[in-house]
Amino acid sequence: MLRLRATAEPRVDLLCLAAATDADVDAIAGRVAAHPLGRLVSEPATCDDAGGGYRFRFLDCEGRTVEVSSRVAVRAFRSVEPGEGRPTGISHVVLNTSDLPTALAFYQSIFDFRVSDWVEDIMVFLRSGTAHHMLAFTRAPHASLNHIAFELRGIDEFMRATGAMVRKGYSPLWGPGRHGVGANTFTYFQEPVSRFVAEYTTGMLRIDPDHEWTPRVYPGNAQTSDTWGVASPRDDAVSASLLGCPDMGLWQPPPV
């Protein structure tokens, strides 16, 4: 789910995560309440607003507002056709953190996420299903959004979507290319007003839950960033854009 609203300054309102059942929502809320670094914003409850469902909110170890929900109504949608450069959904989110060990330990204890891989001791990739990662944390001077990634149907659709953005006058911040960790393709764009970064992606590695997976530690080099070697190098300008500014929404749950 993605929502946008106008604010005086760029901020991330919510990180929304889905649970399979109401009982799972209750169990997660219980772990937050028992954790010394967690703080409940609202108790689990049935909601009667748009989408409904059963959900609660809490502040994580760095002050982000996180929402966990079940039974949220799915809006009617049209399937993405072959060749259509329109995202099929959200692939993953990467967050900047000033304390990576604490953030990792907190999210693993609350959600039981599994570590897929590392880039040195700089970045960690987490999964809860078969996708290599749905969430990742990377070291930074402050907590902020690194980027949000949108899934395309396949390579052709990924390139068509990239081309459509270029034709509309949005030059890629970085890409197209293919990451070494997770094997997913990437093209990054930066929104001109908020300066938030969005990624188009497809082809992420899938991990079979029935077979043991040993996390690997990748070097932080150009080959890890782009195995194809066709994207421009990730320079200081790209890194600064992904770093973003300190999140103004920390410790301040959104009004809606």
PDB file of C-alpha atoms in Angstrom:
ATOM      1  CA  MET A   1       0.000   0.000   0.000  1.00  0.00           C
ATOM      2  CA  LEU A   2       1.221   3.498  -0.820  1.00  0.00           C
ATOM      3  CA  ARG A   3      -0.425   6.709   0.269  1.00  0.00           C
ATOM      4  CA  LEU A   4       0.565  10.300  -0.427  1.00  0.00           C
ATOM      5  CA  ARG A   5      -0.532  13.484   1.293  1.00  0.00           C
ATOM      6  CA  ALA A   6       0.611  17.116   1.293  1.00  0.00           C
ATOM      7  CA  THR A   7       2.761  18.246   4.242  1.00  0.00           C
ATOM      8  CA  ALA A   8       4.854  21.310   5.029  1.00  0.00           C
ATOM      9  CA  GLU A   9       8.038  19.244   4.907  1.00  0.00           C
ATOM     10  CA  PRO A  10       9.003  15.829   3.503  1.00  0.00           C
ATOM     11  CA  ARG A  11       8.264  13.058   5.994  1.00  0.00           C
ATOM     12  CA  VAL A  12       7.438   9.374   6.038  1.00  0.00           C
ATOM     13  CA  ASP A  13       4.051   8.897   7.703  1.00  0.00           C
ATOM     14  CA  LEU A  14       3.883   5.124   7.960  1.00  0.00           C
ATOM     15  CA  LEU A  15       5.638   1.902   7.187  1.00  0.00           C
ATOM     16  CA  CYS A  16       2.688  -0.455   6.609  1.00  0.00           C
ATOM     17  CA  LEU A  17       3.138  -4.209   6.971  1.00  0.00           C
ATOM     18  CA  ALA A  18       0.518  -6.919   6.462  1.00  0.00           C
ATOM     19  CA  ALA A  19      -0.111  -9.824   8.824  1.00  0.00           C
ATOM     20  CA  ALA A  20      -1.891 -13.027   7.826  1.00  0.00           C
ATOM     21  CA  THR A  21      -4.464 -13.083  10.634  1.00  0.00           C
ATOM     22  CA  ASP A  22      -5.888 -11.018  13.493  1.00  0.00           C
ATOM     23  CA  ALA A  23      -4.097 -13.349  15.891  1.00  0.00           C
ATOM     24  CA  ASP A  24      -0.788 -12.468  14.220  1.00  0.00           C
ATOM     25  CA  VAL A  25      -1.557  -8.764  14.662  1.00  0.00           C
ATOM     26  CA  ASP A  26      -2.216  -9.353  18.366  1.00  0.00           C
ATOM     27  CA  ALA A  27       0.985 -11.364  18.762  1.00  0.00           C
ATOM     28  CA  ILE A  28       3.093  -8.669  17.104  1.00  0.00           C
ATOM     29  CA  ALA A  29       1.473  -5.986  19.267  1.00  0.00           C
ATOM     30  CA  GLY A  30       2.325  -8.042  22.327  1.00  0.00           C
ATOM     31  CA  ARG A  31       5.980  -8.246  21.306  1.00  0.00           C
ATOM     32  CA  VAL A  32       6.096  -4.474  20.740  1.00  0.00           C
ATOM     33  CA  ALA A  33       4.530  -3.799  24.149  1.00  0.00           C
ATOM     34  CA  ALA A  34       7.089  -6.068  25.830  1.00  0.00           C
ATOM     35  CA  HIS A  35      10.100  -4.620  23.987  1.00  0.00           C
ATOM     36  CA  PRO A  36      12.058  -1.903  25.831  1.00  0.00           C
ATOM     37  CA  LEU A  37      12.498   0.105  22.601  1.00  0.00           C
ATOM     38  CA  GLY A  38       8.943  -0.264  21.277  1.00  0.00           C
ATOM     39  CA  ARG A  39       6.046   2.085  21.993  1.00  0.00           C
ATOM     40  CA  LEU A  40       2.434   1.423  21.091  1.00  0.00           C
ATOM     41  CA  VAL A  41       0.635   4.330  19.415  1.00  0.00           C
ATOM     42  CA  SER A  42      -2.689   2.500  19.182  1.00  0.00           C
ATOM     43  CA  GLU A  43      -3.989  -0.866  20.371  1.00  0.00           C
ATOM     44  CA  PRO A  44      -5.144  -3.528  17.877  1.00  0.00           C
ATOM     45  CA  ALA A  45      -8.695  -2.741  16.801  1.00  0.00           C
ATOM     46  CA  THR A  46     -11.147  -3.169  13.947  1.00  0.00           C
ATOM     47  CA  CYS A  47     -11.233  -0.044  11.791  1.00  0.00           C
ATOM     48  CA  ASP A  48     -14.218   1.353   9.906  1.00  0.00           C
ATOM     49  CA  ASP A  49     -12.341   3.759   7.616  1.00  0.00           C
ATOM     50  CA  ALA A  50     -11.477   3.094   3.960  1.00  0.00           C
ATOM     51  CA  GLY A  51     -10.125  -0.432   3.658  1.00  0.00           C
ATOM     52  CA  GLY A  52     -11.210  -1.444   7.140  1.00  0.00           C
ATOM     53  CA  GLY A  53      -9.315  -4.345   8.636  1.00  0.00           C
ATOM     54  CA  TYR A  54      -7.753  -5.003  12.022  1.00  0.00           C
ATOM     55  CA  ARG A  55      -4.638  -3.026  12.857  1.00  0.00           C
ATOM     56  CA  PHE A  56      -2.455  -1.132  15.302  1.00  0.00           C
ATOM     57  CA  ARG A  57       0.434   1.330  15.158  1.00  0.00           C
ATOM     58  CA  PHE A  58       3.674   1.648  17.062  1.00  0.00           C
ATOM     59  CA  LEU A  59       6.925   3.604  17.122  1.00  0.00           C
ATOM     60  CA  ASP A  60      10.031   1.584  16.323  1.00  0.00           C
ATOM     61  CA  CYS A  61      13.468   1.956  17.905  1.00  0.00           C
ATOM     62  CA  GLU A  62      14.237   5.106  15.872  1.00  0.00           C
ATOM     63  CA  GLY A  63      10.816   6.733  16.037  1.00  0.00           C
ATOM     64  CA  ARG A  64       9.279   5.571  12.756  1.00  0.00           C
ATOM     65  CA  THR A  65       5.543   4.952  12.868  1.00  0.00           C
ATOM     66  CA  VAL A  66       4.783   1.377  11.796  1.00  0.00           C
ATOM     67  CA  GLU A  67       1.319   0.009  11.068  1.00  0.00           C
ATOM     68  CA  VAL A  68       0.529  -3.719  11.128  1.00  0.00           C
ATOM     69  CA  SER A  69      -2.806  -4.869   9.719  1.00  0.00           C
ATOM     70  CA  SER A  70      -4.869  -7.848   8.617  1.00  0.00           C
ATOM     71  CA  ARG A  71      -8.105  -8.193   6.629  1.00  0.00           C
ATOM     72  CA  VAL A  72      -7.643  -4.876   4.815  1.00  0.00           C
ATOM     73  CA  ALA A  73      -9.971  -4.764   1.800  1.00  0.00           C
ATOM     74  CA  VAL A  74      -8.242  -4.997  -1.567  1.00  0.00           C
ATOM     75  CA  ARG A  75      -9.262  -2.247  -3.974  1.00  0.00           C
ATOM     76  CA  ALA A  76     -10.451  -3.269  -7.416  1.00  0.00           C
ATOM     77  CA  PHE A  77      -7.615  -3.144  -9.908  1.00  0.00           C
ATOM     78  CA  ARG A  78      -6.798  -3.986 -13.494  1.00  0.00           C
ATOM     79  CA  SER A  79      -4.151  -6.618 -14.210  1.00  0.00           C
ATOM     80  CA  VAL A  80      -0.938  -5.373 -15.814  1.00  0.00           C
ATOM     81  CA  GLU A  81      -0.729  -6.639 -19.387  1.00  0.00           C
ATOM     82  CA  PRO A  82       2.416  -8.020 -21.073  1.00  0.00           C
ATOM     83  CA  GLY A  83       4.533  -5.160 -22.393  1.00  0.00           C
ATOM     84  CA  GLU A  84       2.853  -2.600 -20.135  1.00  0.00           C
ATOM     85  CA  GLY A  85       5.322  -0.439 -18.214  1.00  0.00           C
ATOM     86  CA  ARG A  86       3.136  -0.025 -15.141  1.00  0.00           C
ATOM     87  CA  PRO A  87       4.195  -1.305 -11.688  1.00  0.00           C
ATOM     88  CA  THR A  88       2.409  -4.348 -10.315  1.00  0.00           C
ATOM     89  CA  GLY A  89       3.029  -3.348  -6.694  1.00  0.00           C
ATOM     90  CA  ILE A  90       5.663  -2.462  -4.124  1.00  0.00           C
ATOM     91  CA  SER A  91       8.726  -4.713  -4.173  1.00  0.00           C
ATOM     92  CA  HIS A  92      10.670  -3.514  -1.129  1.00  0.00           C
ATOM     93  CA  VAL A  93      11.660  -0.583   1.058  1.00  0.00           C
ATOM     94  CA  VAL A  94      15.170   0.403   2.155  1.00  0.00           C
ATOM     95  CA  LEU A  95      15.622   2.510   5.296  1.00  0.00           C
ATOM     96  CA  ASN A  96      18.632   4.501   6.444  1.00  0.00           C
ATOM     97  CA  THR A  97      19.544   3.952  10.091  1.00  0.00           C
ATOM     98  CA  SER A  98      22.024   5.560  12.460  1.00  0.00           C
ATOM     99  CA  ASP A  99      22.224   2.328  14.494  1.00  0.00           C
ATOM    100  CA  LEU A 100      22.109  -0.703  12.213  1.00  0.00           C
ATOM    101  CA  PRO A 101      22.681  -3.404  14.890  1.00  0.00           C
ATOM    102  CA  THR A 102      19.854  -2.040  17.031  1.00  0.00           C
ATOM    103  CA  ALA A 103      17.468  -1.652  14.084  1.00  0.00           C
ATOM    104  CA  LEU A 104      18.215  -5.189  12.897  1.00  0.00           C
ATOM    105  CA  ALA A 105      17.755  -6.713  16.352  1.00  0.00           C
ATOM    106  CA  PHE A 106      14.524  -4.777  16.917  1.00  0.00           C
ATOM    107  CA  TYR A 107      12.855  -5.804  13.636  1.00  0.00           C
ATOM    108  CA  GLN A 108      13.970  -9.405  13.973  1.00  0.00           C
ATOM    109  CA  SER A 109      12.559  -9.629  17.497  1.00  0.00           C
ATOM    110  CA  ILE A 110       9.231  -8.026  16.522  1.00  0.00           C
ATOM    111  CA  PHE A 111       8.650  -9.642  13.119  1.00  0.00           C
ATOM    112  CA  ASP A 112      11.006 -12.635  13.013  1.00  0.00           C
ATOM    113  CA  PHE A 113      12.499 -11.402   9.740  1.00  0.00           C
ATOM    114  CA  ARG A 114      15.345 -13.522   8.357  1.00  0.00           C
ATOM    115  CA  VAL A 115      18.648 -12.123   7.117  1.00  0.00           C
ATOM    116  CA  SER A 116      19.240 -12.920   3.447  1.00  0.00           C
ATOM    117  CA  ASP A 117      22.588 -11.215   2.832  1.00  0.00           C
ATOM    118  CA  TRP A 118      24.876  -8.351   3.819  1.00  0.00           C
ATOM    119  CA  VAL A 119      26.988  -5.762   2.033  1.00  0.00           C
ATOM    120  CA  GLU A 120      30.022  -5.729   4.350  1.00  0.00           C
ATOM    121  CA  ASP A 121      28.671  -4.412   7.668  1.00  0.00           C
ATOM    122  CA  ILE A 122      26.987  -1.521   5.887  1.00  0.00           C
ATOM    123  CA  MET A 123      23.680  -2.944   4.667  1.00  0.00           C
ATOM    124  CA  VAL A 124      21.485  -5.886   5.649  1.00  0.00           C
ATOM    125  CA  PHE A 125      18.673  -7.450   3.574  1.00  0.00           C
ATOM    126  CA  LEU A 126      15.638  -8.997   5.315  1.00  0.00           C
ATOM    127  CA  ARG A 127      12.881 -11.331   4.121  1.00  0.00           C
ATOM    128  CA  SER A 128       9.673 -12.858   5.436  1.00  0.00           C
ATOM    129  CA  GLY A 129       8.694 -14.882   2.364  1.00  0.00           C
ATOM    130  CA  THR A 130      10.445 -16.152  -0.745  1.00  0.00           C
ATOM    131  CA  ALA A 131      11.600 -12.772  -2.072  1.00  0.00           C
ATOM    132  CA  HIS A 132      15.268 -12.112  -1.261  1.00  0.00           C
ATOM    133  CA  HIS A 133      14.286  -8.941   0.573  1.00  0.00           C
ATOM    134  CA  MET A 134      11.203  -6.933   1.389  1.00  0.00           C
ATOM    135  CA  LEU A 135      13.049  -4.612   3.792  1.00  0.00           C
ATOM    136  CA  ALA A 136      16.664  -3.527   4.114  1.00  0.00           C
ATOM    137  CA  PHE A 137      18.617  -1.253   6.414  1.00  0.00           C
ATOM    138  CA  THR A 138      21.762   0.670   5.537  1.00  0.00           C
ATOM    139  CA  ARG A 139      24.105   2.649   7.764  1.00  0.00           C
ATOM    140  CA  ALA A 140      23.711   6.438   7.675  1.00  0.00           C
ATOM    141  CA  PRO A 141      24.227   9.470   9.917  1.00  0.00           C
ATOM    142  CA  HIS A 142      20.464   9.722  10.428  1.00  0.00           C
ATOM    143  CA  ALA A 143      17.223   7.787  10.066  1.00  0.00           C
ATOM    144  CA  SER A 144      15.445   8.422   6.775  1.00  0.00           C
ATOM    145  CA  LEU A 145      13.940   6.766   3.727  1.00  0.00           C
ATOM    146  CA  ASN A 146      16.617   5.451   1.360  1.00  0.00           C
ATOM    147  CA  HIS A 147      14.181   4.434  -1.382  1.00  0.00           C
ATOM    148  CA  ILE A 148      10.976   2.595  -2.176  1.00  0.00           C
ATOM    149  CA  ALA A 149      11.010   0.069  -5.028  1.00  0.00           C
ATOM    150  CA  PHE A 150       8.167  -0.686  -7.439  1.00  0.00           C
ATOM    151  CA  GLU A 151       7.903  -4.092  -9.100  1.00  0.00           C
ATOM    152  CA  LEU A 152       7.508  -4.410 -12.882  1.00  0.00           C
ATOM    153  CA  ARG A 153       6.134  -7.512 -14.605  1.00  0.00           C
ATOM    154  CA  GLY A 154       9.424  -8.442 -16.312  1.00  0.00           C
ATOM    155  CA  ILE A 155      12.591  -7.146 -17.977  1.00  0.00           C
ATOM    156  CA  ASP A 156      10.782  -5.789 -21.031  1.00  0.00           C
ATOM    157  CA  GLU A 157       8.237  -3.964 -18.885  1.00  0.00           C
ATOM    158  CA  PHE A 158      11.041  -2.706 -16.628  1.00  0.00           C
ATOM    159  CA  MET A 159      12.872  -1.158 -19.581  1.00  0.00           C
ATOM    160  CA  ARG A 160       9.649   0.249 -21.050  1.00  0.00           C
ATOM    161  CA  ALA A 161       8.850   1.905 -17.718  1.00  0.00           C
ATOM    162  CA  THR A 162      12.356   3.342 -17.522  1.00  0.00           C
ATOM    163  CA  GLY A 163      12.032   4.662 -21.068  1.00  0.00           C
ATOM    164  CA  ALA A 164       8.641   6.205 -20.342  1.00  0.00           C
ATOM    165  CA  MET A 165      10.112   8.175 -17.448  1.00  0.00           C
ATOM    166  CA  VAL A 166      12.989   9.383 -19.631  1.00  0.00           C
ATOM    167  CA  ARG A 167      10.579  10.514 -22.363  1.00  0.00           C
ATOM    168  CA  LYS A 168       8.666  12.498 -19.740  1.00  0.00           C
ATOM    169  CA  GLY A 169      11.862  14.364 -18.876  1.00  0.00           C
ATOM    170  CA  TYR A 170      12.982  12.459 -15.760  1.00  0.00           C
ATOM    171  CA  SER A 171      16.599  11.401 -16.153  1.00  0.00           C
ATOM    172  CA  PRO A 172      17.581   8.364 -14.080  1.00  0.00           C
ATOM    173  CA  LEU A 173      19.444   9.114 -10.898  1.00  0.00           C
ATOM    174  CA  TRP A 174      21.170   5.746 -11.348  1.00  0.00           C
ATOM    175  CA  GLY A 175      20.637   2.833 -13.746  1.00  0.00           C
ATOM    176  CA  PRO A 176      19.413   0.830 -15.477  1.00  0.00           C
ATOM    177  CA  GLY A 177      21.477  -2.019 -14.081  1.00  0.00           C
ATOM    178  CA  ARG A 178      21.276  -5.228 -12.054  1.00  0.00           C
ATOM    179  CA  HIS A 179      22.279  -5.514  -8.402  1.00  0.00           C
ATOM    180  CA  GLY A 180      24.615  -8.276  -7.286  1.00  0.00           C
ATOM    181  CA  VAL A 181      22.741  -8.753  -4.000  1.00  0.00           C
ATOM    182  CA  GLY A 182      19.235 -10.044  -4.692  1.00  0.00           C
ATOM    183  CA  ALA A 183      19.870 -10.060  -8.472  1.00  0.00           C
ATOM    184  CA  ASN A 184      17.076  -7.531  -9.084  1.00  0.00           C
ATOM    185  CA  THR A 185      17.289  -4.907 -11.803  1.00  0.00           C
ATOM    186  CA  PHE A 186      17.249  -1.224 -10.915  1.00  0.00           C
ATOM    187  CA  THR A 187      16.597   2.216 -12.253  1.00  0.00           C
ATOM    188  CA  TYR A 188      16.371   4.969  -9.653  1.00  0.00           C
ATOM    189  CA  PHE A 189      14.531   8.264 -10.088  1.00  0.00           C
ATOM    190  CA  GLN A 190      14.370  11.230  -7.695  1.00  0.00           C
ATOM    191  CA  GLU A 191      11.128  13.120  -7.175  1.00  0.00           C
ATOM    192  CA  PRO A 192      11.924  16.806  -7.801  1.00  0.00           C
ATOM    193  CA  VAL A 193       9.969  18.320  -4.876  1.00  0.00           C
ATOM    194  CA  SER A 194      10.229  15.926  -1.923  1.00  0.00           C
ATOM    195  CA  ARG A 195      13.576  14.548  -3.193  1.00  0.00           C
ATOM    196  CA  PHE A 196      12.460  11.041  -2.230  1.00  0.00           C
ATOM    197  CA  VAL A 197      13.954   8.284  -4.399  1.00  0.00           C
ATOM    198  CA  ALA A 198      11.906   5.613  -6.171  1.00  0.00           C
ATOM    199  CA  GLU A 199      13.269   2.500  -7.882  1.00  0.00           C
ATOM    200  CA  TYR A 200      11.873   0.461 -10.742  1.00  0.00           C
ATOM    201  CA  THR A 201      12.847  -3.196 -10.360  1.00  0.00           C
ATOM    202  CA  THR A 202      12.124  -6.769 -11.434  1.00  0.00           C
ATOM    203  CA  GLY A 203      13.661 -10.236 -11.353  1.00  0.00           C
ATOM    204  CA  MET A 204      14.539 -10.435  -7.661  1.00  0.00           C
ATOM    205  CA  LEU A 205      16.068 -13.680  -6.429  1.00  0.00           C
ATOM    206  CA  ARG A 206      13.613 -16.098  -4.789  1.00  0.00           C
ATOM    207  CA  ILE A 207      14.691 -18.200  -1.824  1.00  0.00           C
ATOM    208  CA  ASP A 208      13.137 -21.637  -1.396  1.00  0.00           C
ATOM    209  CA  PRO A 209      11.914 -21.830   2.226  1.00  0.00           C
ATOM    210  CA  ASP A 210      12.337 -25.611   2.211  1.00  0.00           C
ATOM    211  CA  HIS A 211      16.088 -25.402   1.664  1.00  0.00           C
ATOM    212  CA  GLU A 212      18.668 -23.928   3.998  1.00  0.00           C
ATOM    213  CA  TRP A 213      19.986 -20.494   3.026  1.00  0.00           C
ATOM    214  CA  THR A 214      23.284 -19.183   4.390  1.00  0.00           C
ATOM    215  CA  PRO A 215      23.590 -15.367   4.326  1.00  0.00           C
ATOM    216  CA  ARG A 216      26.583 -14.108   2.416  1.00  0.00           C
ATOM    217  CA  VAL A 217      28.687 -10.993   2.963  1.00  0.00           C
ATOM    218  CA  TYR A 218      29.275  -9.105  -0.289  1.00  0.00           C
ATOM    219  CA  PRO A 219      32.039  -6.543  -0.797  1.00  0.00           C
ATOM    220  CA  GLY A 220      30.950  -2.938  -1.191  1.00  0.00           C
ATOM    221  CA  ASN A 221      32.241  -2.503  -4.728  1.00  0.00           C
ATOM    222  CA  ALA A 222      31.002  -1.700  -8.233  1.00  0.00           C
ATOM    223  CA  GLN A 223      30.392  -5.376  -9.095  1.00  0.00           C
ATOM    224  CA  THR A 224      28.092  -5.748  -6.093  1.00  0.00           C
ATOM    225  CA  SER A 225      26.229  -2.574  -7.026  1.00  0.00           C
ATOM    226  CA  ASP A 226      25.794  -3.448 -10.711  1.00  0.00           C
ATOM    227  CA  THR A 227      26.725  -6.868 -12.089  1.00  0.00           C
ATOM    228  CA  TRP A 228      25.922  -5.779 -15.659  1.00  0.00           C
ATOM    229  CA  GLY A 229      28.349  -2.861 -15.434  1.00  0.00           C
ATOM    230  CA  VAL A 230      26.235  -0.678 -17.725  1.00  0.00           C
ATOM    231  CA  ALA A 231      24.982   1.869 -15.190  1.00  0.00           C
ATOM    232  CA  SER A 232      27.066   4.903 -14.361  1.00  0.00           C
ATOM    233  CA  PRO A 233      29.085   4.406 -11.155  1.00  0.00           C
ATOM    234  CA  ARG A 234      27.318   5.045  -7.884  1.00  0.00           C
ATOM    235  CA  ASP A 235      29.008   8.353  -7.122  1.00  0.00           C
ATOM    236  CA  ASP A 236      28.727  10.785  -4.214  1.00  0.00           C
ATOM    237  CA  ALA A 237      25.685  12.489  -5.771  1.00  0.00           C
ATOM    238  CA  VAL A 238      23.759   9.202  -5.943  1.00  0.00           C
ATOM    239  CA  SER A 239      24.750   8.294  -2.385  1.00  0.00           C
ATOM    240  CA  ALA A 240      23.690  11.737  -1.111  1.00  0.00           C
ATOM    241  CA  SER A 241      20.288  11.411  -2.806  1.00  0.00           C
ATOM    242  CA  LEU A 242      19.719   7.973  -1.255  1.00  0.00           C
ATOM    243  CA  LEU A 243      20.817   9.302   2.123  1.00  0.00           C
ATOM    244  CA  GLY A 244      18.155  12.002   1.990  1.00  0.00           C
ATOM    245  CA  CYS A 245      17.498  14.420   4.831  1.00  0.00           C
ATOM    246  CA  PRO A 246      16.615  13.463   8.426  1.00  0.00           C
ATOM    247  CA  ASP A 247      13.035  12.197   8.562  1.00  0.00           C
ATOM    248  CA  MET A 248      10.814  14.939  10.006  1.00  0.00           C
ATOM    249  CA  GLY A 249       8.170  12.346  10.913  1.00  0.00           C
ATOM    250  CA  LEU A 250      10.196  10.565  13.596  1.00  0.00           C
ATOM    251  CA  TRP A 251       8.511  10.328  17.019  1.00  0.00           C
ATOM    252  CA  GLN A 252       5.501  12.176  15.538  1.00  0.00           C
ATOM    253  CA  PRO A 253       2.708   9.786  14.531  1.00  0.00           C
ATOM    254  CA  PRO A 254       0.750  11.153  11.546  1.00  0.00           C
ATOM    255  CA  PRO A 255      -2.544  12.918  12.230  1.00  0.00           C
ATOM    256  CA  VAL A 256      -4.466  10.568   9.913  1.00  0.00           C
TER     257      VAL A 256
END
